[in-house]
PDB file of C-alpha atoms and ligand atoms in Angstrom:
ATOM      1  CA  UNK S   7     -27.789-163.852 -10.857  1.00  0.00           C
ATOM      2  CA  UNK S   8     -29.242-162.832 -14.175  1.00  0.00           C
ATOM      3  CA  UNK S   9     -28.492-159.325 -15.388  1.00  0.00           C
ATOM      4  CA  UNK S  10     -32.031-158.626 -16.516  1.00  0.00           C
ATOM      5  CA  UNK S  11     -35.534-159.712 -15.504  1.00  0.00           C
ATOM      6  CA  UNK S  12     -38.541-159.706 -17.733  1.00  0.00           C
ATOM      7  CA  UNK S  13     -42.165-159.281 -16.630  1.00  0.00           C
ATOM      8  CA  UNK S  14     -44.624-160.546 -19.220  1.00  0.00           C
ATOM      9  CA  UNK S  15     -48.268-159.425 -19.016  1.00  0.00           C
ATOM     10  CA  UNK S  16     -50.725-161.755 -20.846  1.00  0.00           C
ATOM     11  CA  UNK S  17     -54.230-160.257 -21.009  1.00  0.00           C
ATOM     12  CA  UNK S  18     -57.251-162.597 -21.468  1.00  0.00           C
ATOM     13  CA  UNK S  19     -59.073-162.612 -24.730  1.00  0.00           C
ATOM     14  CA  UNK S  20     -56.141-162.621 -27.159  1.00  0.00           C
ATOM     15  CA  UNK S  21     -55.017-158.979 -26.861  1.00  0.00           C
ATOM     16  CA  UNK S  22     -51.400-158.151 -27.409  1.00  0.00           C
ATOM     17  CA  UNK S  23     -48.875-159.549 -24.879  1.00  0.00           C
ATOM     18  CA  UNK S  24     -46.702-156.833 -23.298  1.00  0.00           C
ATOM     19  CA  UNK S  25     -43.361-157.360 -21.584  1.00  0.00           C
ATOM     20  CA  UNK S  26     -41.170-155.189 -19.349  1.00  0.00           C
ATOM     21  CA  UNK S  27     -37.478-155.589 -18.869  1.00  0.00           C
ATOM     22  CA  UNK S  28     -35.926-154.782 -15.493  1.00  0.00           C
ATOM     23  CA  UNK S  29     -32.264-154.579 -14.645  1.00  0.00           C
ATOM     24  CA  UNK S  30     -31.159-156.764 -11.716  1.00  0.00           C
ATOM     25  CA  UNK S  31     -29.731-153.712  -9.799  1.00  0.00           C
ATOM     26  CA  UNK S  32     -33.160-152.073  -9.871  1.00  0.00           C
ATOM     27  CA  UNK S  33     -34.854-155.215  -8.532  1.00  0.00           C
ATOM     28  CA  UNK S  34     -32.364-155.413  -5.646  1.00  0.00           C
ATOM     29  CA  UNK S  35     -32.938-151.754  -4.863  1.00  0.00           C
ATOM     30  CA  UNK S  36     -36.742-152.204  -4.859  1.00  0.00           C
ATOM     31  CA  UNK S  37     -36.510-155.184  -2.482  1.00  0.00           C
ATOM     32  CA  UNK S  38     -34.280-153.222  -0.075  1.00  0.00           C
ATOM     33  CA  UNK S  39     -36.656-150.240  -0.122  1.00  0.00           C
ATOM     34  CA  UNK S  40     -39.627-152.518   0.670  1.00  0.00           C
ATOM     35  CA  UNK S  41     -37.779-154.070   3.633  1.00  0.00           C
ATOM     36  CA  UNK S  42     -36.886-150.636   5.019  1.00  0.00           C
ATOM     37  CA  UNK S  43     -40.516-149.451   4.723  1.00  0.00           C
ATOM     38  CA  UNK S  44     -41.847-152.586   6.476  1.00  0.00           C
ATOM     39  CA  UNK S  45     -39.204-152.251   9.269  1.00  0.00           C
ATOM     40  CA  UNK S  46     -39.969-148.592   9.904  1.00  0.00           C
ATOM     41  CA  UNK S  47     -43.704-149.266   9.975  1.00  0.00           C
ATOM     42  CA  UNK S  48     -43.263-152.020  12.566  1.00  0.00           C
ATOM     43  CA  UNK S  49     -41.011-149.762  14.684  1.00  0.00           C
ATOM     44  CA  UNK S  50     -43.488-146.866  14.728  1.00  0.00           C
ATOM     45  CA  UNK S  51     -46.417-149.166  15.410  1.00  0.00           C
ATOM     46  CA  UNK S  52     -44.530-150.591  18.414  1.00  0.00           C
ATOM     47  CA  UNK S  53     -43.702-147.088  19.680  1.00  0.00           C
ATOM     48  CA  UNK S  54     -47.299-145.980  19.268  1.00  0.00           C
ATOM     49  CA  UNK S  55     -48.715-148.818  21.338  1.00  0.00           C
ATOM     50  CA  UNK S  56     -46.086-148.291  24.034  1.00  0.00           C
ATOM     51  CA  UNK S  57     -46.997-144.640  24.170  1.00  0.00           C
ATOM     52  CA  UNK S  58     -50.686-145.521  24.564  1.00  0.00           C
ATOM     53  CA  UNK S  59     -49.824-147.742  27.542  1.00  0.00           C
ATOM     54  CA  UNK S  60     -47.540-145.105  29.140  1.00  0.00           C
ATOM     55  CA  UNK S  61     -50.182-142.446  28.692  1.00  0.00           C
ATOM     56  CA  UNK S  62     -52.795-144.534  30.526  1.00  0.00           C
ATOM     57  CA  UNK S  63     -50.257-145.120  33.307  1.00  0.00           C
ATOM     58  CA  UNK S  64     -49.505-141.398  33.486  1.00  0.00           C
ATOM     59  CA  UNK S  65     -53.213-140.564  33.799  1.00  0.00           C
ATOM     60  CA  UNK S  66     -53.556-143.084  36.614  1.00  0.00           C
ATOM     61  CA  UNK S  67     -50.501-141.645  38.428  1.00  0.00           C
ATOM     62  CA  UNK S  68     -51.898-138.126  38.099  1.00  0.00           C
ATOM     63  CA  UNK S  69     -55.154-139.188  39.765  1.00  0.00           C
ATOM     64  CA  UNK S  70     -53.211-141.026  42.452  1.00  0.00           C
ATOM     65  CA  UNK S  71     -51.019-137.961  43.099  1.00  0.00           C
ATOM     66  CA  UNK S  72     -54.085-135.773  43.501  1.00  0.00           C
ATOM     67  CA  UNK S  73     -55.570-138.289  45.936  1.00  0.00           C
ATOM     68  CA  UNK S  74     -52.338-138.431  47.932  1.00  0.00           C
ATOM     69  CA  UNK S  75     -52.238-134.673  48.066  1.00  0.00           C
ATOM     70  CA  UNK S  76     -55.780-134.647  49.411  1.00  0.00           C
ATOM     71  CA  UNK S  77     -54.802-137.227  52.022  1.00  0.00           C
ATOM     72  CA  UNK S  78     -51.805-135.123  53.089  1.00  0.00           C
ATOM     73  CA  UNK S  79     -54.031-132.061  53.376  1.00  0.00           C
ATOM     74  CA  UNK S  80     -56.459-134.001  55.506  1.00  0.00           C
ATOM     75  CA  UNK S  81     -53.627-135.350  57.716  1.00  0.00           C
ATOM     76  CA  UNK S  82     -52.263-131.842  58.104  1.00  0.00           C
ATOM     77  CA  UNK S  83     -55.668-130.619  59.229  1.00  0.00           C
ATOM     78  CA  UNK S  84     -55.953-133.513  61.683  1.00  0.00           C
ATOM     79  CA  UNK S  85     -52.527-132.727  63.147  1.00  0.00           C
ATOM     80  CA  UNK S  86     -53.508-129.105  63.652  1.00  0.00           C
ATOM     81  CA  UNK S  87     -56.621-130.293  65.446  1.00  0.00           C
ATOM     82  CA  UNK S  88     -54.552-132.573  67.712  1.00  0.00           C
ATOM     83  CA  UNK S  89     -52.168-129.675  68.478  1.00  0.00           C
ATOM     84  CA  UNK S  90     -55.155-127.600  69.514  1.00  0.00           C
ATOM     85  CA  UNK S  91     -56.511-130.371  71.705  1.00  0.00           C
ATOM     86  CA  UNK S  92     -53.124-130.808  73.397  1.00  0.00           C
ATOM     87  CA  UNK S  93     -53.003-127.078  74.095  1.00  0.00           C
ATOM     88  CA  UNK S  94     -56.527-127.228  75.557  1.00  0.00           C
ATOM     89  CA  UNK S  95     -55.503-130.175  77.740  1.00  0.00           C
ATOM     90  CA  UNK S  96     -52.449-128.314  78.990  1.00  0.00           C
ATOM     91  CA  UNK S  97     -54.575-125.282  79.801  1.00  0.00           C
ATOM     92  CA  UNK S  98     -57.185-127.308  81.649  1.00  0.00           C
ATOM     93  CA  UNK S  99     -54.476-129.107  83.623  1.00  0.00           C
ATOM     94  CA  UNK S 100     -52.926-125.779  84.577  1.00  0.00           C
ATOM     95  CA  UNK S 101     -56.349-124.639  85.826  1.00  0.00           C
ATOM     96  CA  UNK S 102     -56.803-127.860  87.849  1.00  0.00           C
ATOM     97  CA  UNK S 103     -53.397-127.353  89.443  1.00  0.00           C
ATOM     98  CA  UNK S 104     -54.290-123.770  90.254  1.00  0.00           C
ATOM     99  CA  UNK S 105     -57.640-124.786  91.773  1.00  0.00           C
ATOM    100  CA  UNK S 106     -56.062-127.594  93.765  1.00  0.00           C
ATOM    101  CA  UNK S 107     -53.293-125.241  94.877  1.00  0.00           C
ATOM    102  CA  UNK S 108     -50.674-127.712  93.674  1.00  0.00           C
ATOM    103  CA  UNK S 109     -47.124-126.770  92.887  1.00  0.00           C
ATOM    104  CA  UNK S 110     -46.624-125.564  89.348  1.00  0.00           C
ATOM    105  CA  UNK S 111     -45.644-127.894  86.544  1.00  0.00           C
ATOM    106  CA  UNK S 112     -42.286-129.599  86.592  1.00  0.00           C
ATOM    107  CA  UNK S 113     -40.039-127.767  84.174  1.00  0.00           C
ATOM    108  CA  UNK S 114     -39.684-130.614  81.715  1.00  0.00           C
ATOM    109  CA  UNK S 115     -43.420-130.743  81.044  1.00  0.00           C
ATOM    110  CA  UNK S 116     -44.309-128.011  78.581  1.00  0.00           C
ATOM    111  CA  UNK S 117     -47.574-126.188  79.292  1.00  0.00           C
ATOM    112  CA  UNK S 118     -48.170-126.054  75.573  1.00  0.00           C
ATOM    113  CA  UNK S 119     -46.357-128.049  72.923  1.00  0.00           C
ATOM    114  CA  UNK S 120     -43.637-125.649  71.985  1.00  0.00           C
ATOM    115  CA  UNK S 121     -41.438-126.146  68.955  1.00  0.00           C
ATOM    116  CA  UNK S 122     -44.060-127.540  66.632  1.00  0.00           C
ATOM    117  CA  UNK S 123     -44.383-125.297  63.638  1.00  0.00           C
ATOM    118  CA  UNK S 124     -47.544-124.691  61.714  1.00  0.00           C
ATOM    119  CA  UNK S 125     -47.795-127.261  58.946  1.00  0.00           C
ATOM    120  CA  UNK S 126     -47.859-126.055  55.380  1.00  0.00           C
ATOM    121  CA  UNK S 127     -49.713-127.755  52.574  1.00  0.00           C
ATOM    122  CA  UNK S 128     -46.445-128.613  50.865  1.00  0.00           C
ATOM    123  CA  UNK S 129     -44.903-130.335  53.870  1.00  0.00           C
ATOM    124  CA  UNK S 130     -43.856-133.803  52.912  1.00  0.00           C
ATOM    125  CA  UNK S 131     -44.657-137.072  54.580  1.00  0.00           C
ATOM    126  CA  UNK S 132     -41.362-137.032  56.520  1.00  0.00           C
ATOM    127  CA  UNK S 133     -42.275-133.712  58.101  1.00  0.00           C
ATOM    128  CA  UNK S 134     -45.705-135.027  59.099  1.00  0.00           C
ATOM    129  CA  UNK S 135     -44.052-138.101  60.579  1.00  0.00           C
ATOM    130  CA  UNK S 136     -41.706-135.847  62.606  1.00  0.00           C
ATOM    131  CA  UNK S 137     -44.667-133.884  63.904  1.00  0.00           C
ATOM    132  CA  UNK S 138     -46.459-137.083  64.895  1.00  0.00           C
ATOM    133  CA  UNK S 139     -43.349-138.215  66.799  1.00  0.00           C
ATOM    134  CA  UNK S 140     -43.218-134.884  68.640  1.00  0.00           C
ATOM    135  CA  UNK S 141     -46.889-135.230  69.508  1.00  0.00           C
ATOM    136  CA  UNK S 142     -46.331-138.710  70.871  1.00  0.00           C
ATOM    137  CA  UNK S 143     -43.609-137.388  73.172  1.00  0.00           C
ATOM    138  CA  UNK S 144     -45.816-134.478  74.248  1.00  0.00           C
ATOM    139  CA  UNK S 145     -48.736-136.828  74.940  1.00  0.00           C
ATOM    140  CA  UNK S 146     -46.549-139.079  77.097  1.00  0.00           C
ATOM    141  CA  UNK S 147     -45.286-136.103  79.111  1.00  0.00           C
ATOM    142  CA  UNK S 148     -48.842-134.851  79.529  1.00  0.00           C
ATOM    143  CA  UNK S 149     -49.982-138.300  80.701  1.00  0.00           C
ATOM    144  CA  UNK S 150     -47.226-138.450  83.317  1.00  0.00           C
ATOM    145  CA  UNK S 151     -48.003-134.949  84.474  1.00  0.00           C
ATOM    146  CA  UNK S 152     -51.708-135.717  84.851  1.00  0.00           C
ATOM    147  CA  UNK S 153     -50.916-138.877  86.752  1.00  0.00           C
ATOM    148  CA  UNK S 154     -48.896-136.684  89.117  1.00  0.00           C
ATOM    149  CA  UNK S 155     -51.876-134.362  89.541  1.00  0.00           C
ATOM    150  CA  UNK S 156     -54.136-137.317  90.268  1.00  0.00           C
ATOM    151  CA  UNK S 157     -51.780-138.684  92.918  1.00  0.00           C
ATOM    152  CA  UNK S 158     -51.392-135.284  94.551  1.00  0.00           C
ATOM    153  CA  UNK S 159     -55.174-134.802  94.561  1.00  0.00           C
ATOM    154  CA  UNK S 160     -55.686-138.266  96.032  1.00  0.00           C
ATOM    155  CA  UNK S 161     -53.187-137.409  98.781  1.00  0.00           C
ATOM    156  CA  UNK S 162     -54.991-134.144  99.441  1.00  0.00           C
ATOM    157  CA  UNK S 163     -58.361-135.890  99.610  1.00  0.00           C
ATOM    158  CA  UNK S 164     -56.953-138.512 101.996  1.00  0.00           C
ATOM    159  CA  UNK S 165     -55.367-135.841 104.188  1.00  0.00           C
ATOM    160  CA  UNK S 166     -58.598-133.845 104.194  1.00  0.00           C
ATOM    161  CA  UNK S 167     -60.636-136.897 105.204  1.00  0.00           C
ATOM    162  CA  UNK S 168     -58.112-137.781 107.910  1.00  0.00           C
ATOM    163  CA  UNK S 169     -58.015-134.302 109.433  1.00  0.00           C
ATOM    164  CA  UNK S 170     -60.436-134.003 112.405  1.00  0.00           C
ATOM    165  CA  UNK S 171     -63.155-131.451 111.751  1.00  0.00           C
ATOM    166  CA  UNK S 172     -66.478-130.536 113.348  1.00  0.00           C
ATOM    167  CA  UNK S 173     -68.241-131.310 116.631  1.00  0.00           C
ATOM    168  CA  UNK S 174     -68.071-134.885 117.916  1.00  0.00           C
ATOM    169  CA  UNK S 175     -71.436-134.567 119.675  1.00  0.00           C
ATOM    170  CA  UNK S 176     -74.366-132.173 120.114  1.00  0.00           C
ATOM    171  CA  UNK S 177     -73.870-130.186 123.295  1.00  0.00           C
ATOM    172  CA  UNK S 178     -72.285-127.074 124.717  1.00  0.00           C
ATOM    173  CA  UNK S 179     -68.743-126.296 125.718  1.00  0.00           C
ATOM    174  CA  UNK S 180     -68.254-126.313 129.470  1.00  0.00           C
ATOM    175  CA  UNK S 181     -64.470-126.456 129.693  1.00  0.00           C
ATOM    176  CA  UNK S 182     -61.785-125.285 127.308  1.00  0.00           C
ATOM    177  CA  UNK S 183     -58.328-126.476 126.355  1.00  0.00           C
ATOM    178  CA  UNK S 184     -55.496-125.130 128.546  1.00  0.00           C
ATOM    179  CA  UNK S 185     -54.547-124.501 132.188  1.00  0.00           C
ATOM    180  CA  UNK S 186     -57.486-124.626 134.614  1.00  0.00           C
ATOM    181  CA  UNK S 187     -58.246-125.263 138.244  1.00  0.00           C
ATOM    182  CA  UNK S 188     -58.957-128.961 138.744  1.00  0.00           C
ATOM    183  CA  UNK S 189     -62.538-129.571 139.951  1.00  0.00           C
ATOM    184  CA  UNK S 190     -61.158-132.440 142.033  1.00  0.00           C
ATOM    185  CA  UNK S 191     -57.912-131.152 143.586  1.00  0.00           C
ATOM    186  CA  UNK S 192     -58.327-127.374 143.229  1.00  0.00           C
ATOM    187  CA  UNK S 193     -54.789-127.143 141.784  1.00  0.00           C
ATOM    188  CA  UNK S 194     -54.010-125.607 138.393  1.00  0.00           C
ATOM    189  CA  UNK S 195     -53.529-128.394 135.867  1.00  0.00           C
ATOM    190  CA  UNK S 196     -53.460-128.668 132.090  1.00  0.00           C
ATOM    191  CA  UNK S 197     -56.809-129.617 130.545  1.00  0.00           C
ATOM    192  CA  UNK S 198     -55.776-131.358 127.343  1.00  0.00           C
ATOM    193  CA  UNK S 199     -59.124-131.304 125.551  1.00  0.00           C
ATOM    194  CA  UNK S 200     -62.614-129.847 125.396  1.00  0.00           C
ATOM    195  CA  UNK S 201     -65.547-130.785 127.609  1.00  0.00           C
ATOM    196  CA  UNK S 202     -68.859-130.863 125.800  1.00  0.00           C
ATOM    197  CA  UNK S 203     -71.858-131.250 128.090  1.00  0.00           C
ATOM    198  CA  UNK S 204     -74.653-133.440 126.732  1.00  0.00           C
ATOM    199  CA  UNK S 205     -77.244-135.857 128.011  1.00  0.00           C
ATOM    200  CA  UNK S 206     -76.147-139.417 128.657  1.00  0.00           C
ATOM    201  CA  UNK S 207     -76.792-141.496 125.560  1.00  0.00           C
ATOM    202  CA  UNK S 208     -76.229-138.646 123.085  1.00  0.00           C
ATOM    203  CA  UNK S 209     -74.418-140.121 120.043  1.00  0.00           C
ATOM    204  CA  UNK S 210     -70.686-139.371 119.672  1.00  0.00           C
ATOM    205  CA  UNK S 211     -69.353-139.348 116.107  1.00  0.00           C
ATOM    206  CA  UNK S 212     -65.875-139.630 114.613  1.00  0.00           C
ATOM    207  CA  UNK S 213     -64.548-136.279 113.398  1.00  0.00           C
ATOM    208  CA  UNK S 214     -62.374-137.800 110.637  1.00  0.00           C
ATOM    209  CA  UNK S 215     -61.726-141.091 108.821  1.00  0.00           C
ATOM    210  CA  UNK S 216     -59.450-143.469 110.676  1.00  0.00           C
ATOM    211  CA  UNK S 217     -58.993-146.712 112.519  1.00  0.00           C
ATOM    212  CA  UNK S 218     -60.035-147.344 116.118  1.00  0.00           C
ATOM    213  CA  UNK S 219     -56.676-147.900 117.795  1.00  0.00           C
ATOM    214  CA  UNK S 220     -57.912-148.574 121.361  1.00  0.00           C
ATOM    215  CA  UNK S 221     -61.096-149.090 123.329  1.00  0.00           C
ATOM    216  CA  UNK S 222     -60.488-149.287 127.059  1.00  0.00           C
ATOM    217  CA  UNK S 223     -61.565-148.292 130.537  1.00  0.00           C
ATOM    218  CA  UNK S 224     -59.411-145.865 132.538  1.00  0.00           C
ATOM    219  CA  UNK S 225     -60.062-144.699 136.117  1.00  0.00           C
ATOM    220  CA  UNK S 226     -59.720-141.068 134.946  1.00  0.00           C
ATOM    221  CA  UNK S 227     -61.172-141.202 131.383  1.00  0.00           C
ATOM    222  CA  UNK S 228     -63.767-143.908 132.009  1.00  0.00           C
ATOM    223  CA  UNK S 229     -64.915-145.785 128.913  1.00  0.00           C
ATOM    224  CA  UNK S 230     -62.725-144.275 126.226  1.00  0.00           C
ATOM    225  CA  UNK S 231     -62.125-144.592 122.471  1.00  0.00           C
ATOM    226  CA  UNK S 232     -58.903-143.618 120.690  1.00  0.00           C
ATOM    227  CA  UNK S 233     -58.962-143.216 116.925  1.00  0.00           C
ATOM    228  CA  UNK S 234     -55.832-143.058 114.765  1.00  0.00           C
ATOM    229  CA  UNK S 235     -56.354-140.977 111.604  1.00  0.00           C
ATOM    230  CA  UNK S 236     -52.877-141.205 110.108  1.00  0.00           C
ATOM    231  CA  UNK S 237     -50.875-138.098 109.188  1.00  0.00           C
ATOM    232  CA  UNK S 238     -50.028-137.840 112.929  1.00  0.00           C
ATOM    233  CA  UNK S 239     -53.638-137.203 114.038  1.00  0.00           C
ATOM    234  CA  UNK S 240     -55.361-138.992 116.949  1.00  0.00           C
ATOM    235  CA  UNK S 241     -58.648-138.229 118.641  1.00  0.00           C
ATOM    236  CA  UNK S 242     -59.669-139.353 122.130  1.00  0.00           C
ATOM    237  CA  UNK S 243     -63.263-139.602 123.393  1.00  0.00           C
ATOM    238  CA  UNK S 244     -63.661-140.068 127.165  1.00  0.00           C
ATOM    239  CA  UNK S 245     -66.328-140.615 129.877  1.00  0.00           C
ATOM    240  CA  UNK S 246     -68.641-142.510 127.458  1.00  0.00           C
ATOM    241  CA  UNK S 247     -71.616-144.422 128.820  1.00  0.00           C
ATOM    242  CA  UNK S 248     -71.353-146.934 125.970  1.00  0.00           C
ATOM    243  CA  UNK S 249     -68.752-147.708 123.301  1.00  0.00           C
ATOM    244  CA  UNK S 250     -70.080-148.963 119.929  1.00  0.00           C
ATOM    245  CA  UNK S 251     -66.823-149.740 118.097  1.00  0.00           C
ATOM    246  CA  UNK S 252     -63.976-152.223 118.451  1.00  0.00           C
ATOM    247  CA  UNK S 253     -60.216-151.773 118.206  1.00  0.00           C
ATOM    248  CA  UNK S 254     -59.034-152.218 114.619  1.00  0.00           C
ATOM    249  CA  UNK S 255     -62.349-151.087 113.161  1.00  0.00           C
ATOM    250  CA  UNK S 256     -62.117-148.776 110.154  1.00  0.00           C
ATOM    251  CA  UNK S 257     -64.430-145.771 110.432  1.00  0.00           C
ATOM    252  CA  UNK S 258     -65.501-142.730 108.466  1.00  0.00           C
ATOM    253  CA  UNK S 259     -66.081-139.192 109.622  1.00  0.00           C
ATOM    254  CA  UNK S 260     -69.627-139.013 110.992  1.00  0.00           C
ATOM    255  CA  UNK S 261     -69.818-142.676 112.079  1.00  0.00           C
ATOM    256  CA  UNK S 262     -71.323-143.065 115.556  1.00  0.00           C
ATOM    257  CA  UNK S 263     -68.659-144.561 117.838  1.00  0.00           C
ATOM    258  CA  UNK S 264     -70.112-144.199 121.338  1.00  0.00           C
ATOM    259  CA  UNK S 265     -72.629-142.465 123.602  1.00  0.00           C
ATOM    260  CA  UNK S 266     -72.019-139.598 126.005  1.00  0.00           C
ATOM    261  CA  UNK S 267     -71.801-140.633 129.668  1.00  0.00           C
ATOM    262  CA  UNK S 268     -70.321-139.947 133.067  1.00  0.00           C
ATOM    263  CA  UNK S 269     -67.824-142.779 133.499  1.00  0.00           C
ATOM    264  CA  UNK S 270     -64.384-142.280 135.101  1.00  0.00           C
ATOM    265  CA  UNK S 271     -63.418-139.111 136.963  1.00  0.00           C
ATOM    266  CA  UNK S 272     -66.283-136.919 135.862  1.00  0.00           C
ATOM    267  CA  UNK S 273     -68.594-134.433 137.558  1.00  0.00           C
ATOM    268  CA  UNK S 274     -71.515-134.826 135.182  1.00  0.00           C
ATOM    269  CA  UNK S 275     -72.589-136.238 131.855  1.00  0.00           C
ATOM    270  CA  UNK S 276     -70.203-134.855 129.220  1.00  0.00           C
ATOM    271  CA  UNK S 277     -67.779-135.819 126.460  1.00  0.00           C
ATOM    272  CA  UNK S 278     -64.093-135.101 126.954  1.00  0.00           C
ATOM    273  CA  UNK S 279     -62.706-134.664 123.448  1.00  0.00           C
ATOM    274  CA  UNK S 280     -58.968-134.585 122.799  1.00  0.00           C
ATOM    275  CA  UNK S 281     -57.046-133.998 119.595  1.00  0.00           C
ATOM    276  CA  UNK S 282     -53.364-134.897 119.323  1.00  0.00           C
ATOM    277  CA  UNK S 283     -50.927-134.176 116.534  1.00  0.00           C
ATOM    278  CA  UNK S 284     -47.791-136.323 116.679  1.00  0.00           C
ATOM    279  CA  UNK S 285     -48.592-137.098 120.314  1.00  0.00           C
ATOM    280  CA  UNK S 286     -48.917-133.473 121.385  1.00  0.00           C
ATOM    281  CA  UNK S 287     -52.386-132.312 122.548  1.00  0.00           C
ATOM    282  CA  UNK S 288     -53.671-129.375 120.492  1.00  0.00           C
ATOM    283  CA  UNK S 289     -56.733-127.182 120.969  1.00  0.00           C
ATOM    284  CA  UNK S 290     -59.658-128.858 119.130  1.00  0.00           C
ATOM    285  CA  UNK S 291     -61.726-125.661 119.186  1.00  0.00           C
ATOM    286  CA  UNK S 292     -60.143-124.439 115.959  1.00  0.00           C
ATOM    287  CA  UNK S 293     -61.397-127.593 114.234  1.00  0.00           C
ATOM    288  CA  UNK S 294     -65.023-127.459 115.409  1.00  0.00           C
TER     289      UNK S 294
HETATM  290 ZN1  LIG C   6     -62.175-132.867 130.021  1.00  0.00          ZN
END
């Protein structure tokens, strides 16, 4: 490489030509400086644009974080609301059990959802998830408990409908349940039902839901109807003039089953009404 460089400046119009002489070391130094300046400029430009992109991303993330926070707050409020509703449900179920006179709750079914703390705004998603899981368990327990209540109530309703109650016909009592002197033999015998005097043809009604188990004629009881009510209850209607039901027929309390009469061993038109519990005659007067 040459040791010196010359730069000659030739102006137009014949003015004097000037020339500059540069040492080769200086030229090399100038070239290096230029390269460094260009490199640094490119580097900072690159950094600047990257920063612009990151900043936009940061702004977007900030907005998203605020939105997520709002969502968490809203979820927290919803969970509190669900807690309250579960507590209300538990309270109302306790009242139903009290009204229905059912046994108290099984021990594994909490009356209220214990063990769930109040949620704080800063609780994280994991904590909310845990609370939701607890609620799911509590809801399942509550559902099972309420199903139990429903079954128990259904049983009670069935038992109530199957328990004989009220008068089987319109009339007046002429003979009570218990030992009495037989109008036929004069000896003291057990009278296993009530005698209700009424005109022949007066309707006789079932005193509870059940199934007609027998319709037959007996020399003593005349035209008789026996109804099975389940739960050990049976009712017997004797001395009818007419029977209006058939064996196997399902009937409801209040259904007309026969008409009062004087058939069998009877001294006048009346209904002989018997109530048996597990085969043993009991006094129907308490049920009228
Ligand atoms: Zn009688």
